[in-house]
mmCIF file with all atom_site columns, C-alpha atoms and ligand atoms in Angstrom:
data_model
loop_
_atom_site.group_PDB
_atom_site.id
_atom_site.type_symbol
_atom_site.label_atom_id
_atom_site.label_alt_id
_atom_site.label_comp_id
_atom_site.label_asym_id
_atom_site.label_entity_id
_atom_site.label_seq_id
_atom_site.pdbx_PDB_ins_code
_atom_site.Cartn_x
_atom_site.Cartn_y
_atom_site.Cartn_z
_atom_site.occupancy
_atom_site.B_iso_or_equiv
_atom_site.pdbx_formal_charge
_atom_site.auth_seq_id
_atom_site.auth_comp_id
_atom_site.auth_asym_id
_atom_site.auth_atom_id
_atom_site.pdbx_PDB_model_num
ATOM   1   C CA  . MET A 1 1   ? 75.102 37.142 -56.847 1.00 71.00 ? 1   MET A CA  1
ATOM   2   C CA  . ARG A 1 2   ? 73.323 37.218 -53.499 1.00 79.00 ? 2   ARG A CA  1
ATOM   3   C CA  . GLY A 1 3   ? 70.868 34.408 -52.843 1.00 90.00 ? 3   GLY A CA  1
ATOM   4   C CA  . LEU A 1 4   ? 67.369 34.551 -51.436 1.00 95.00 ? 4   LEU A CA  1
ATOM   5   C CA  . PHE A 1 5   ? 66.592 34.462 -47.718 1.00 97.00 ? 5   PHE A CA  1
ATOM   6   C CA  . ILE A 1 6   ? 63.158 32.991 -46.920 1.00 97.00 ? 6   ILE A CA  1
ATOM   7   C CA  . VAL A 1 7   ? 61.805 32.658 -43.364 1.00 98.00 ? 7   VAL A CA  1
ATOM   8   C CA  . LEU A 1 8   ? 58.726 30.847 -42.067 1.00 98.00 ? 8   LEU A CA  1
ATOM   9   C CA  . GLU A 1 9   ? 57.226 32.249 -38.881 1.00 97.00 ? 9   GLU A CA  1
ATOM   10  C CA  . GLY A 1 10  ? 54.227 31.322 -36.777 1.00 96.00 ? 10  GLY A CA  1
ATOM   11  C CA  . PRO A 1 11  ? 53.086 30.067 -33.377 1.00 94.00 ? 11  PRO A CA  1
ATOM   12  C CA  . ASP A 1 12  ? 53.907 26.570 -32.113 1.00 90.00 ? 12  ASP A CA  1
ATOM   13  C CA  . GLY A 1 13  ? 51.981 23.985 -34.119 1.00 88.00 ? 13  GLY A CA  1
ATOM   14  C CA  . SER A 1 14  ? 51.306 26.242 -37.093 1.00 91.00 ? 14  SER A CA  1
ATOM   15  C CA  . GLY A 1 15  ? 52.765 23.662 -39.514 1.00 91.00 ? 15  GLY A CA  1
ATOM   16  C CA  . LYS A 1 16  ? 55.914 25.548 -40.574 1.00 94.00 ? 16  LYS A CA  1
ATOM   17  C CA  . THR A 1 17  ? 58.143 22.503 -40.533 1.00 92.00 ? 17  THR A CA  1
ATOM   18  C CA  . THR A 1 18  ? 55.855 20.462 -42.813 1.00 94.00 ? 18  THR A CA  1
ATOM   19  C CA  . GLN A 1 19  ? 55.705 23.357 -45.257 1.00 96.00 ? 19  GLN A CA  1
ATOM   20  C CA  . ILE A 1 20  ? 59.496 23.781 -45.244 1.00 97.00 ? 20  ILE A CA  1
ATOM   21  C CA  . THR A 1 21  ? 60.060 20.098 -46.074 1.00 95.00 ? 21  THR A CA  1
ATOM   22  C CA  . CYS A 1 22  ? 57.641 20.298 -49.038 1.00 94.00 ? 22  CYS A CA  1
ATOM   23  C CA  . LEU A 1 23  ? 59.168 23.569 -50.210 1.00 95.00 ? 23  LEU A CA  1
ATOM   24  C CA  . GLN A 1 24  ? 62.697 22.196 -50.131 1.00 95.00 ? 24  GLN A CA  1
ATOM   25  C CA  . GLN A 1 25  ? 61.600 19.165 -52.186 1.00 95.00 ? 25  GLN A CA  1
ATOM   26  C CA  . TYR A 1 26  ? 59.876 21.405 -54.715 1.00 94.00 ? 26  TYR A CA  1
ATOM   27  C CA  . LEU A 1 27  ? 62.838 23.781 -55.142 1.00 93.00 ? 27  LEU A CA  1
ATOM   28  C CA  . GLU A 1 28  ? 65.366 20.939 -55.404 1.00 93.00 ? 28  GLU A CA  1
ATOM   29  C CA  . SER A 1 29  ? 63.229 19.143 -57.999 1.00 93.00 ? 29  SER A CA  1
ATOM   30  C CA  . ARG A 1 30  ? 63.509 22.366 -60.015 1.00 91.00 ? 30  ARG A CA  1
ATOM   31  C CA  . GLY A 1 31  ? 67.298 22.262 -59.702 1.00 90.00 ? 31  GLY A CA  1
ATOM   32  C CA  . ARG A 1 32  ? 67.613 25.118 -57.183 1.00 90.00 ? 32  ARG A CA  1
ATOM   33  C CA  . ASP A 1 33  ? 70.411 24.974 -54.656 1.00 88.00 ? 33  ASP A CA  1
ATOM   34  C CA  . CYS A 1 34  ? 68.677 25.427 -51.342 1.00 93.00 ? 34  CYS A CA  1
ATOM   35  C CA  . LEU A 1 35  ? 69.599 25.170 -47.715 1.00 96.00 ? 35  LEU A CA  1
ATOM   36  C CA  . VAL A 1 36  ? 67.197 24.589 -44.852 1.00 97.00 ? 36  VAL A CA  1
ATOM   37  C CA  . THR A 1 37  ? 67.978 25.567 -41.298 1.00 95.00 ? 37  THR A CA  1
ATOM   38  C CA  . ARG A 1 38  ? 66.187 25.923 -37.985 1.00 92.00 ? 38  ARG A CA  1
ATOM   39  C CA  . GLU A 1 39  ? 66.173 28.127 -34.924 1.00 95.00 ? 39  GLU A CA  1
ATOM   40  C CA  . PRO A 1 40  ? 67.242 27.689 -32.233 1.00 94.00 ? 40  PRO A CA  1
ATOM   41  C CA  . GLY A 1 41  ? 69.953 25.399 -33.585 1.00 95.00 ? 41  GLY A CA  1
ATOM   42  C CA  . GLY A 1 42  ? 71.294 24.820 -37.080 1.00 95.00 ? 42  GLY A CA  1
ATOM   43  C CA  . THR A 1 43  ? 74.964 24.761 -36.008 1.00 97.00 ? 43  THR A CA  1
ATOM   44  C CA  . ARG A 1 44  ? 76.957 22.619 -33.583 1.00 97.00 ? 44  ARG A CA  1
ATOM   45  C CA  . ILE A 1 45  ? 76.945 25.400 -30.984 1.00 98.00 ? 45  ILE A CA  1
ATOM   46  C CA  . GLY A 1 46  ? 73.335 26.324 -31.775 1.00 98.00 ? 46  GLY A CA  1
ATOM   47  C CA  . GLU A 1 47  ? 72.114 22.754 -31.254 1.00 97.00 ? 47  GLU A CA  1
ATOM   48  C CA  . ALA A 1 48  ? 73.849 22.673 -27.857 1.00 98.00 ? 48  ALA A CA  1
ATOM   49  C CA  . ILE A 1 49  ? 72.134 25.961 -26.958 1.00 98.00 ? 49  ILE A CA  1
ATOM   50  C CA  . ARG A 1 50  ? 68.799 24.532 -28.213 1.00 97.00 ? 50  ARG A CA  1
ATOM   51  C CA  . LYS A 1 51  ? 69.063 21.662 -25.734 1.00 97.00 ? 51  LYS A CA  1
ATOM   52  C CA  . ILE A 1 52  ? 69.527 24.106 -22.850 1.00 98.00 ? 52  ILE A CA  1
ATOM   53  C CA  . ILE A 1 53  ? 66.744 26.482 -23.919 1.00 97.00 ? 53  ILE A CA  1
ATOM   54  C CA  . LEU A 1 54  ? 64.076 23.853 -24.534 1.00 95.00 ? 54  LEU A CA  1
ATOM   55  C CA  . ASP A 1 55  ? 64.842 21.472 -21.655 1.00 96.00 ? 55  ASP A CA  1
ATOM   56  C CA  . PRO A 1 56  ? 61.771 21.507 -19.334 1.00 94.00 ? 56  PRO A CA  1
ATOM   57  C CA  . ASP A 1 57  ? 64.141 20.782 -16.445 1.00 96.00 ? 57  ASP A CA  1
ATOM   58  C CA  . TYR A 1 58  ? 65.520 24.375 -16.555 1.00 97.00 ? 58  TYR A CA  1
ATOM   59  C CA  . ARG A 1 59  ? 62.408 25.840 -14.933 1.00 94.00 ? 59  ARG A CA  1
ATOM   60  C CA  . GLU A 1 60  ? 64.519 28.572 -13.281 1.00 97.00 ? 60  GLU A CA  1
ATOM   61  C CA  . MET A 1 61  ? 65.704 30.145 -16.553 1.00 97.00 ? 61  MET A CA  1
ATOM   62  C CA  . ALA A 1 62  ? 65.369 33.948 -16.409 1.00 98.00 ? 62  ALA A CA  1
ATOM   63  C CA  . ASP A 1 63  ? 63.593 35.595 -19.340 1.00 98.00 ? 63  ASP A CA  1
ATOM   64  C CA  . VAL A 1 64  ? 66.710 37.663 -20.095 1.00 98.00 ? 64  VAL A CA  1
ATOM   65  C CA  . THR A 1 65  ? 68.866 34.524 -20.188 1.00 98.00 ? 65  THR A CA  1
ATOM   66  C CA  . GLU A 1 66  ? 66.388 32.984 -22.606 1.00 98.00 ? 66  GLU A CA  1
ATOM   67  C CA  . MET A 1 67  ? 66.546 36.038 -24.892 1.00 98.00 ? 67  MET A CA  1
ATOM   68  C CA  . LEU A 1 68  ? 70.361 36.034 -24.859 1.00 98.00 ? 68  LEU A CA  1
ATOM   69  C CA  . LEU A 1 69  ? 70.579 32.312 -25.630 1.00 98.00 ? 69  LEU A CA  1
ATOM   70  C CA  . TYR A 1 70  ? 68.270 32.636 -28.642 1.00 98.00 ? 70  TYR A CA  1
ATOM   71  C CA  . ALA A 1 71  ? 70.355 35.593 -29.842 1.00 98.00 ? 71  ALA A CA  1
ATOM   72  C CA  . ALA A 1 72  ? 73.594 33.624 -29.367 1.00 98.00 ? 72  ALA A CA  1
ATOM   73  C CA  . SER A 1 73  ? 72.263 30.646 -31.333 1.00 98.00 ? 73  SER A CA  1
ATOM   74  C CA  . ARG A 1 74  ? 71.145 33.018 -34.115 1.00 98.00 ? 74  ARG A CA  1
ATOM   75  C CA  . ALA A 1 75  ? 74.500 34.833 -34.252 1.00 98.00 ? 75  ALA A CA  1
ATOM   76  C CA  . GLN A 1 76  ? 76.327 31.540 -34.784 1.00 98.00 ? 76  GLN A CA  1
ATOM   77  C CA  . LEU A 1 77  ? 73.806 30.466 -37.429 1.00 98.00 ? 77  LEU A CA  1
ATOM   78  C CA  . VAL A 1 78  ? 74.236 33.688 -39.406 1.00 98.00 ? 78  VAL A CA  1
ATOM   79  C CA  . HIS A 1 79  ? 78.023 33.452 -39.081 1.00 98.00 ? 79  HIS A CA  1
ATOM   80  C CA  . ASP A 1 80  ? 78.393 29.773 -40.037 1.00 98.00 ? 80  ASP A CA  1
ATOM   81  C CA  . VAL A 1 81  ? 75.470 29.058 -42.339 1.00 98.00 ? 81  VAL A CA  1
ATOM   82  C CA  . ILE A 1 82  ? 73.103 31.814 -43.451 1.00 98.00 ? 82  ILE A CA  1
ATOM   83  C CA  . GLY A 1 83  ? 75.702 34.452 -44.338 1.00 97.00 ? 83  GLY A CA  1
ATOM   84  C CA  . PRO A 1 84  ? 77.991 32.170 -46.397 1.00 97.00 ? 84  PRO A CA  1
ATOM   85  C CA  . ALA A 1 85  ? 75.054 30.481 -48.193 1.00 97.00 ? 85  ALA A CA  1
ATOM   86  C CA  . ILE A 1 86  ? 73.510 33.788 -49.226 1.00 96.00 ? 86  ILE A CA  1
ATOM   87  C CA  . GLU A 1 87  ? 76.860 35.077 -50.452 1.00 95.00 ? 87  GLU A CA  1
ATOM   88  C CA  . GLU A 1 88  ? 77.156 31.886 -52.562 1.00 95.00 ? 88  GLU A CA  1
ATOM   89  C CA  . GLY A 1 89  ? 73.788 32.655 -54.189 1.00 94.00 ? 89  GLY A CA  1
ATOM   90  C CA  . LYS A 1 90  ? 71.810 29.873 -52.487 1.00 95.00 ? 90  LYS A CA  1
ATOM   91  C CA  . ILE A 1 91  ? 68.175 29.944 -51.426 1.00 96.00 ? 91  ILE A CA  1
ATOM   92  C CA  . VAL A 1 92  ? 68.133 29.786 -47.623 1.00 97.00 ? 92  VAL A CA  1
ATOM   93  C CA  . ILE A 1 93  ? 64.921 28.670 -45.900 1.00 97.00 ? 93  ILE A CA  1
ATOM   94  C CA  . SER A 1 94  ? 64.901 29.210 -42.156 1.00 97.00 ? 94  SER A CA  1
ATOM   95  C CA  . ASP A 1 95  ? 62.399 27.758 -39.702 1.00 96.00 ? 95  ASP A CA  1
ATOM   96  C CA  . ARG A 1 96  ? 62.061 30.976 -37.609 1.00 97.00 ? 96  ARG A CA  1
ATOM   97  C CA  . PHE A 1 97  ? 64.389 34.008 -37.385 1.00 98.00 ? 97  PHE A CA  1
ATOM   98  C CA  . VAL A 1 98  ? 64.589 37.207 -35.338 1.00 98.00 ? 98  VAL A CA  1
ATOM   99  C CA  . ASP A 1 99  ? 60.830 37.920 -35.434 1.00 98.00 ? 99  ASP A CA  1
ATOM   100 C CA  . SER A 1 100 ? 60.360 34.818 -33.252 1.00 98.00 ? 100 SER A CA  1
ATOM   101 C CA  . SER A 1 101 ? 62.457 36.516 -30.568 1.00 98.00 ? 101 SER A CA  1
ATOM   102 C CA  . ILE A 1 102 ? 60.652 39.839 -31.037 1.00 98.00 ? 102 ILE A CA  1
ATOM   103 C CA  . VAL A 1 103 ? 57.321 38.058 -30.481 1.00 98.00 ? 103 VAL A CA  1
ATOM   104 C CA  . TYR A 1 104 ? 58.151 35.364 -27.879 1.00 97.00 ? 104 TYR A CA  1
ATOM   105 C CA  . GLN A 1 105 ? 60.719 37.274 -25.781 1.00 98.00 ? 105 GLN A CA  1
ATOM   106 C CA  . GLY A 1 106 ? 59.884 40.887 -26.662 1.00 98.00 ? 106 GLY A CA  1
ATOM   107 C CA  . ILE A 1 107 ? 56.091 40.647 -26.403 1.00 98.00 ? 107 ILE A CA  1
ATOM   108 C CA  . ALA A 1 108 ? 55.022 37.394 -24.705 1.00 97.00 ? 108 ALA A CA  1
ATOM   109 C CA  . ARG A 1 109 ? 57.812 37.551 -22.086 1.00 97.00 ? 109 ARG A CA  1
ATOM   110 C CA  . GLY A 1 110 ? 57.455 41.331 -21.940 1.00 98.00 ? 110 GLY A CA  1
ATOM   111 C CA  . LEU A 1 111 ? 61.134 42.239 -22.444 1.00 98.00 ? 111 LEU A CA  1
ATOM   112 C CA  . GLY A 1 112 ? 60.265 44.827 -25.102 1.00 98.00 ? 112 GLY A CA  1
ATOM   113 C CA  . THR A 1 113 ? 60.667 44.675 -28.859 1.00 98.00 ? 113 THR A CA  1
ATOM   114 C CA  . GLU A 1 114 ? 63.380 47.393 -28.955 1.00 98.00 ? 114 GLU A CA  1
ATOM   115 C CA  . THR A 1 115 ? 65.532 45.520 -26.419 1.00 98.00 ? 115 THR A CA  1
ATOM   116 C CA  . VAL A 1 116 ? 65.290 42.309 -28.441 1.00 98.00 ? 116 VAL A CA  1
ATOM   117 C CA  . ASP A 1 117 ? 66.131 44.193 -31.632 1.00 98.00 ? 117 ASP A CA  1
ATOM   118 C CA  . LEU A 1 118 ? 69.214 45.773 -30.053 1.00 98.00 ? 118 LEU A CA  1
ATOM   119 C CA  . ILE A 1 119 ? 70.507 42.492 -28.607 1.00 98.00 ? 119 ILE A CA  1
ATOM   120 C CA  . ASN A 1 120 ? 70.138 40.691 -31.941 1.00 98.00 ? 120 ASN A CA  1
ATOM   121 C CA  . ALA A 1 121 ? 71.523 43.400 -34.226 1.00 98.00 ? 121 ALA A CA  1
ATOM   122 C CA  . PRO A 1 122 ? 75.261 42.561 -33.937 1.00 98.00 ? 122 PRO A CA  1
ATOM   123 C CA  . GLY A 1 123 ? 74.676 38.872 -34.713 1.00 98.00 ? 123 GLY A CA  1
ATOM   124 C CA  . ILE A 1 124 ? 72.437 39.490 -37.711 1.00 98.00 ? 124 ILE A CA  1
ATOM   125 C CA  . GLY A 1 125 ? 74.437 42.253 -39.389 1.00 97.00 ? 125 GLY A CA  1
ATOM   126 C CA  . THR A 1 126 ? 73.024 42.987 -42.827 1.00 95.00 ? 126 THR A CA  1
ATOM   127 C CA  . TYR A 1 127 ? 71.211 39.661 -43.308 1.00 96.00 ? 127 TYR A CA  1
ATOM   128 C CA  . LYS A 1 128 ? 67.510 40.464 -43.393 1.00 96.00 ? 128 LYS A CA  1
ATOM   129 C CA  . PRO A 1 129 ? 64.859 38.062 -44.779 1.00 97.00 ? 129 PRO A CA  1
ATOM   130 C CA  . ASP A 1 130 ? 63.720 38.844 -48.345 1.00 96.00 ? 130 ASP A CA  1
ATOM   131 C CA  . LEU A 1 131 ? 60.437 37.023 -47.731 1.00 97.00 ? 131 LEU A CA  1
ATOM   132 C CA  . ILE A 1 132 ? 58.653 36.002 -44.538 1.00 98.00 ? 132 ILE A CA  1
ATOM   133 C CA  . PHE A 1 133 ? 55.704 33.603 -44.653 1.00 98.00 ? 133 PHE A CA  1
ATOM   134 C CA  . PHE A 1 134 ? 53.608 34.048 -41.541 1.00 98.00 ? 134 PHE A CA  1
ATOM   135 C CA  . ILE A 1 135 ? 51.494 30.921 -40.984 1.00 97.00 ? 135 ILE A CA  1
ATOM   136 C CA  . ASP A 1 136 ? 48.583 32.260 -38.968 1.00 96.00 ? 136 ASP A CA  1
ATOM   137 C CA  . ILE A 1 137 ? 46.316 29.951 -36.952 1.00 92.00 ? 137 ILE A CA  1
ATOM   138 C CA  . PRO A 1 138 ? 43.701 30.619 -34.253 1.00 87.00 ? 138 PRO A CA  1
ATOM   139 C CA  . GLU A 1 139 ? 45.078 31.165 -30.736 1.00 77.00 ? 139 GLU A CA  1
ATOM   140 C CA  . GLU A 1 140 ? 44.449 27.775 -29.121 1.00 79.00 ? 140 GLU A CA  1
ATOM   141 C CA  . GLU A 1 141 ? 44.688 25.650 -32.265 1.00 84.00 ? 141 GLU A CA  1
ATOM   142 C CA  . GLY A 1 142 ? 48.482 25.415 -32.523 1.00 84.00 ? 142 GLY A CA  1
ATOM   143 C CA  . ILE A 1 143 ? 49.230 24.317 -29.010 1.00 78.00 ? 143 ILE A CA  1
ATOM   144 C CA  . ALA A 1 144 ? 46.319 21.865 -29.124 1.00 81.00 ? 144 ALA A CA  1
ATOM   145 C CA  . ARG A 1 145 ? 47.938 20.294 -32.230 1.00 83.00 ? 145 ARG A CA  1
ATOM   146 C CA  . LYS A 1 146 ? 51.308 20.085 -30.418 1.00 79.00 ? 146 LYS A CA  1
ATOM   147 C CA  . MET A 1 147 ? 49.765 18.350 -27.418 1.00 79.00 ? 147 MET A CA  1
ATOM   148 C CA  . GLN A 1 148 ? 48.581 15.528 -29.646 1.00 81.00 ? 148 GLN A CA  1
ATOM   149 C CA  . GLN A 1 149 ? 52.012 15.094 -31.249 1.00 74.00 ? 149 GLN A CA  1
ATOM   150 C CA  . LYS A 1 150 ? 54.710 14.737 -28.576 1.00 73.00 ? 150 LYS A CA  1
ATOM   151 C CA  . LYS A 1 151 ? 56.108 15.628 -25.168 1.00 84.00 ? 151 LYS A CA  1
ATOM   152 C CA  . LEU A 1 152 ? 55.992 19.406 -24.856 1.00 88.00 ? 152 LEU A CA  1
ATOM   153 C CA  . ASP A 1 153 ? 59.277 21.364 -24.564 1.00 89.00 ? 153 ASP A CA  1
ATOM   154 C CA  . ARG A 1 154 ? 59.872 24.180 -22.030 1.00 89.00 ? 154 ARG A CA  1
ATOM   155 C CA  . LEU A 1 155 ? 58.414 26.886 -24.268 1.00 85.00 ? 155 LEU A CA  1
ATOM   156 C CA  . GLU A 1 156 ? 55.418 24.809 -25.325 1.00 88.00 ? 156 GLU A CA  1
ATOM   157 C CA  . GLN A 1 157 ? 54.642 24.138 -21.653 1.00 86.00 ? 157 GLN A CA  1
ATOM   158 C CA  . GLN A 1 158 ? 53.939 27.848 -21.071 1.00 88.00 ? 158 GLN A CA  1
ATOM   159 C CA  . SER A 1 159 ? 50.383 28.872 -20.187 1.00 87.00 ? 159 SER A CA  1
ATOM   160 C CA  . ILE A 1 160 ? 47.650 29.279 -22.755 1.00 87.00 ? 160 ILE A CA  1
ATOM   161 C CA  . ASP A 1 161 ? 47.825 33.054 -22.056 1.00 91.00 ? 161 ASP A CA  1
ATOM   162 C CA  . PHE A 1 162 ? 51.469 33.003 -23.168 1.00 92.00 ? 162 PHE A CA  1
ATOM   163 C CA  . HIS A 1 163 ? 50.529 31.313 -26.435 1.00 91.00 ? 163 HIS A CA  1
ATOM   164 C CA  . ARG A 1 164 ? 47.680 33.765 -26.925 1.00 92.00 ? 164 ARG A CA  1
ATOM   165 C CA  . MET A 1 165 ? 50.176 36.644 -26.560 1.00 94.00 ? 165 MET A CA  1
ATOM   166 C CA  . VAL A 1 166 ? 52.406 34.944 -29.136 1.00 95.00 ? 166 VAL A CA  1
ATOM   167 C CA  . SER A 1 167 ? 49.582 34.749 -31.705 1.00 94.00 ? 167 SER A CA  1
ATOM   168 C CA  . LEU A 1 168 ? 48.483 38.328 -31.109 1.00 95.00 ? 168 LEU A CA  1
ATOM   169 C CA  . GLY A 1 169 ? 52.122 39.462 -31.061 1.00 97.00 ? 169 GLY A CA  1
ATOM   170 C CA  . TYR A 1 170 ? 52.795 37.933 -34.454 1.00 97.00 ? 170 TYR A CA  1
ATOM   171 C CA  . ARG A 1 171 ? 49.822 39.690 -35.995 1.00 96.00 ? 171 ARG A CA  1
ATOM   172 C CA  . ARG A 1 172 ? 50.990 43.017 -34.556 1.00 96.00 ? 172 ARG A CA  1
ATOM   173 C CA  . VAL A 1 173 ? 54.692 42.695 -35.399 1.00 97.00 ? 173 VAL A CA  1
ATOM   174 C CA  . LEU A 1 174 ? 54.246 41.328 -38.919 1.00 97.00 ? 174 LEU A CA  1
ATOM   175 C CA  . GLU A 1 175 ? 51.373 43.490 -40.162 1.00 95.00 ? 175 GLU A CA  1
ATOM   176 C CA  . ASN A 1 176 ? 52.045 46.125 -42.817 1.00 92.00 ? 176 ASN A CA  1
ATOM   177 C CA  . ARG A 1 177 ? 55.537 44.927 -43.681 1.00 97.00 ? 177 ARG A CA  1
ATOM   178 C CA  . PRO A 1 178 ? 56.190 44.561 -47.402 1.00 96.00 ? 178 PRO A CA  1
ATOM   179 C CA  . GLU A 1 179 ? 58.304 41.387 -47.062 1.00 97.00 ? 179 GLU A CA  1
ATOM   180 C CA  . VAL A 1 180 ? 55.621 39.544 -45.032 1.00 98.00 ? 180 VAL A CA  1
ATOM   181 C CA  . ILE A 1 181 ? 52.977 37.284 -46.584 1.00 97.00 ? 181 ILE A CA  1
ATOM   182 C CA  . ARG A 1 182 ? 50.259 36.151 -44.206 1.00 97.00 ? 182 ARG A CA  1
ATOM   183 C CA  . ILE A 1 183 ? 49.034 32.630 -44.868 1.00 97.00 ? 183 ILE A CA  1
ATOM   184 C CA  . ASP A 1 184 ? 45.845 31.169 -43.412 1.00 96.00 ? 184 ASP A CA  1
ATOM   185 C CA  . GLY A 1 185 ? 47.235 28.053 -41.692 1.00 95.00 ? 185 GLY A CA  1
ATOM   186 C CA  . CYS A 1 186 ? 43.866 26.331 -41.227 1.00 94.00 ? 186 CYS A CA  1
ATOM   187 C CA  . ARG A 1 187 ? 43.657 25.103 -44.808 1.00 95.00 ? 187 ARG A CA  1
ATOM   188 C CA  . PRO A 1 188 ? 44.932 21.753 -46.206 1.00 96.00 ? 188 PRO A CA  1
ATOM   189 C CA  . VAL A 1 189 ? 48.732 21.354 -46.441 1.00 95.00 ? 189 VAL A CA  1
ATOM   190 C CA  . GLU A 1 190 ? 48.740 21.268 -50.295 1.00 96.00 ? 190 GLU A CA  1
ATOM   191 C CA  . GLU A 1 191 ? 46.704 24.435 -50.574 1.00 97.00 ? 191 GLU A CA  1
ATOM   192 C CA  . ILE A 1 192 ? 49.114 26.310 -48.291 1.00 97.00 ? 192 ILE A CA  1
ATOM   193 C CA  . GLN A 1 193 ? 52.080 24.884 -50.183 1.00 97.00 ? 193 GLN A CA  1
ATOM   194 C CA  . ASN A 1 194 ? 50.735 26.063 -53.538 1.00 96.00 ? 194 ASN A CA  1
ATOM   195 C CA  . GLU A 1 195 ? 50.231 29.559 -52.197 1.00 96.00 ? 195 GLU A CA  1
ATOM   196 C CA  . ILE A 1 196 ? 53.802 29.695 -50.838 1.00 97.00 ? 196 ILE A CA  1
ATOM   197 C CA  . ILE A 1 197 ? 55.268 28.411 -54.120 1.00 95.00 ? 197 ILE A CA  1
ATOM   198 C CA  . GLU A 1 198 ? 53.288 30.927 -56.154 1.00 94.00 ? 198 GLU A CA  1
ATOM   199 C CA  . HIS A 1 199 ? 54.810 33.787 -54.139 1.00 93.00 ? 199 HIS A CA  1
ATOM   200 C CA  . ILE A 1 200 ? 58.338 32.390 -54.376 1.00 93.00 ? 200 ILE A CA  1
ATOM   201 C CA  . LEU A 1 201 ? 58.134 31.942 -58.134 1.00 88.00 ? 201 LEU A CA  1
ATOM   202 C CA  . GLY A 1 202 ? 57.864 35.710 -58.399 1.00 83.00 ? 202 GLY A CA  1
ATOM   203 C CA  . TYR A 1 203 ? 61.313 35.963 -56.809 1.00 81.00 ? 203 TYR A CA  1
ATOM   204 C CA  . ILE A 1 204 ? 63.277 33.238 -58.568 1.00 78.00 ? 204 ILE A CA  1
ATOM   205 C CA  . ILE A 1 205 ? 64.003 33.115 -62.236 1.00 59.00 ? 205 ILE A CA  1
ATOM   206 C CA  . SER A 1 206 ? 63.456 29.518 -63.308 1.00 51.00 ? 206 SER A CA  1
HETATM 207 P P1  . TYD B 2 .   ? 60.681 25.307 -32.876 1.00 91.59 ? 1   TYD B P1  1
HETATM 208 O O1  . TYD B 2 .   ? 61.971 24.645 -33.223 1.00 91.59 ? 1   TYD B O1  1
HETATM 209 O O2  . TYD B 2 .   ? 59.953 25.979 -33.979 1.00 91.59 ? 1   TYD B O2  1
HETATM 210 O O3  . TYD B 2 .   ? 59.726 24.252 -32.163 1.00 91.59 ? 1   TYD B O3  1
HETATM 211 P P2  . TYD B 2 .   ? 59.282 22.831 -32.691 1.00 91.59 ? 1   TYD B P2  1
HETATM 212 O O4  . TYD B 2 .   ? 60.262 22.375 -33.735 1.00 91.59 ? 1   TYD B O4  1
HETATM 213 O O5  . TYD B 2 .   ? 59.289 22.004 -31.453 1.00 91.59 ? 1   TYD B O5  1
HETATM 214 O O6  . TYD B 2 .   ? 57.924 23.077 -33.239 1.00 91.59 ? 1   TYD B O6  1
HETATM 215 O O7  . TYD B 2 .   ? 60.940 26.381 -31.746 1.00 91.59 ? 1   TYD B O7  1
HETATM 216 C C1  . TYD B 2 .   ? 61.217 26.024 -30.444 1.00 91.59 ? 1   TYD B C1  1
HETATM 217 C C2  . TYD B 2 .   ? 60.571 26.986 -29.476 1.00 91.59 ? 1   TYD B C2  1
HETATM 218 O O8  . TYD B 2 .   ? 61.379 28.142 -29.324 1.00 91.59 ? 1   TYD B O8  1
HETATM 219 C C3  . TYD B 2 .   ? 59.204 27.472 -29.908 1.00 91.59 ? 1   TYD B C3  1
HETATM 220 O O9  . TYD B 2 .   ? 58.331 27.332 -28.800 1.00 91.59 ? 1   TYD B O9  1
HETATM 221 C C4  . TYD B 2 .   ? 59.400 28.928 -30.201 1.00 91.59 ? 1   TYD B C4  1
HETATM 222 C C5  . TYD B 2 .   ? 60.560 29.307 -29.354 1.00 91.59 ? 1   TYD B C5  1
HETATM 223 N N1  . TYD B 2 .   ? 61.395 30.430 -29.842 1.00 91.59 ? 1   TYD B N1  1
HETATM 224 C C6  . TYD B 2 .   ? 61.491 31.598 -29.073 1.00 91.59 ? 1   TYD B C6  1
HETATM 225 O O10 . TYD B 2 .   ? 60.846 31.719 -28.026 1.00 91.59 ? 1   TYD B O10 1
HETATM 226 N N2  . TYD B 2 .   ? 62.312 32.604 -29.498 1.00 91.59 ? 1   TYD B N2  1
HETATM 227 C C7  . TYD B 2 .   ? 63.059 32.497 -30.641 1.00 91.59 ? 1   TYD B C7  1
HETATM 228 O O11 . TYD B 2 .   ? 63.815 33.446 -30.983 1.00 91.59 ? 1   TYD B O11 1
HETATM 229 C C8  . TYD B 2 .   ? 62.965 31.284 -31.415 1.00 91.59 ? 1   TYD B C8  1
HETATM 230 C C9  . TYD B 2 .   ? 63.780 31.123 -32.656 1.00 91.59 ? 1   TYD B C9  1
HETATM 231 C C10 . TYD B 2 .   ? 62.117 30.277 -30.981 1.00 91.59 ? 1   TYD B C10 1
#
């Protein structure tokens, strides 16, 4: 039996990580075997790549290098973690997947969505998300939230225009796709959580 592949997408500061933690607790309390992972990272090699990609010191990183590093981290994650877990029938919850690259590198960096698709295809193989929750927040809101929280990483330090392109890009790339559920990220955490759980319950037999 194949498992279920759930992805949370959204701009920086949209609250994905908080939602994933709550969701994992909920599913485990119901006895579901679930596995949470993040991008970039989630494997030994992926975490090493994450350090390189997000380090603000690497100001000189070319956009193409950035795209290839994200794709490399993802390929290892699918190979080591996502693929095996889905084949074992687990519920996999991933903090970001290929649509992050389509939006950040394809649209905001301007490398083109087809190029990003092509580069990522060999690493992803047949593993496509069954459900994508898109946590949508107003353009400037997310990065403003991040600024209050911590030191910004290399991607978060991009201009406000970059983050605006990310928000608009997400809306464009994820609209009219049957597996995508758009969630209004400006509401209280519990309200968002309940909406996510309601959708998931339709997919899992409890
Ligand atoms: P993330 O781990 O979600 O950030 P944080 O945990 O600090 O909120 O993602 C790190 C950054 O990488 C984020 O700015 C989005 C960016 N990113 C891409 O540009 N392309 C990608 O393919 C992925 C997965 C992330």
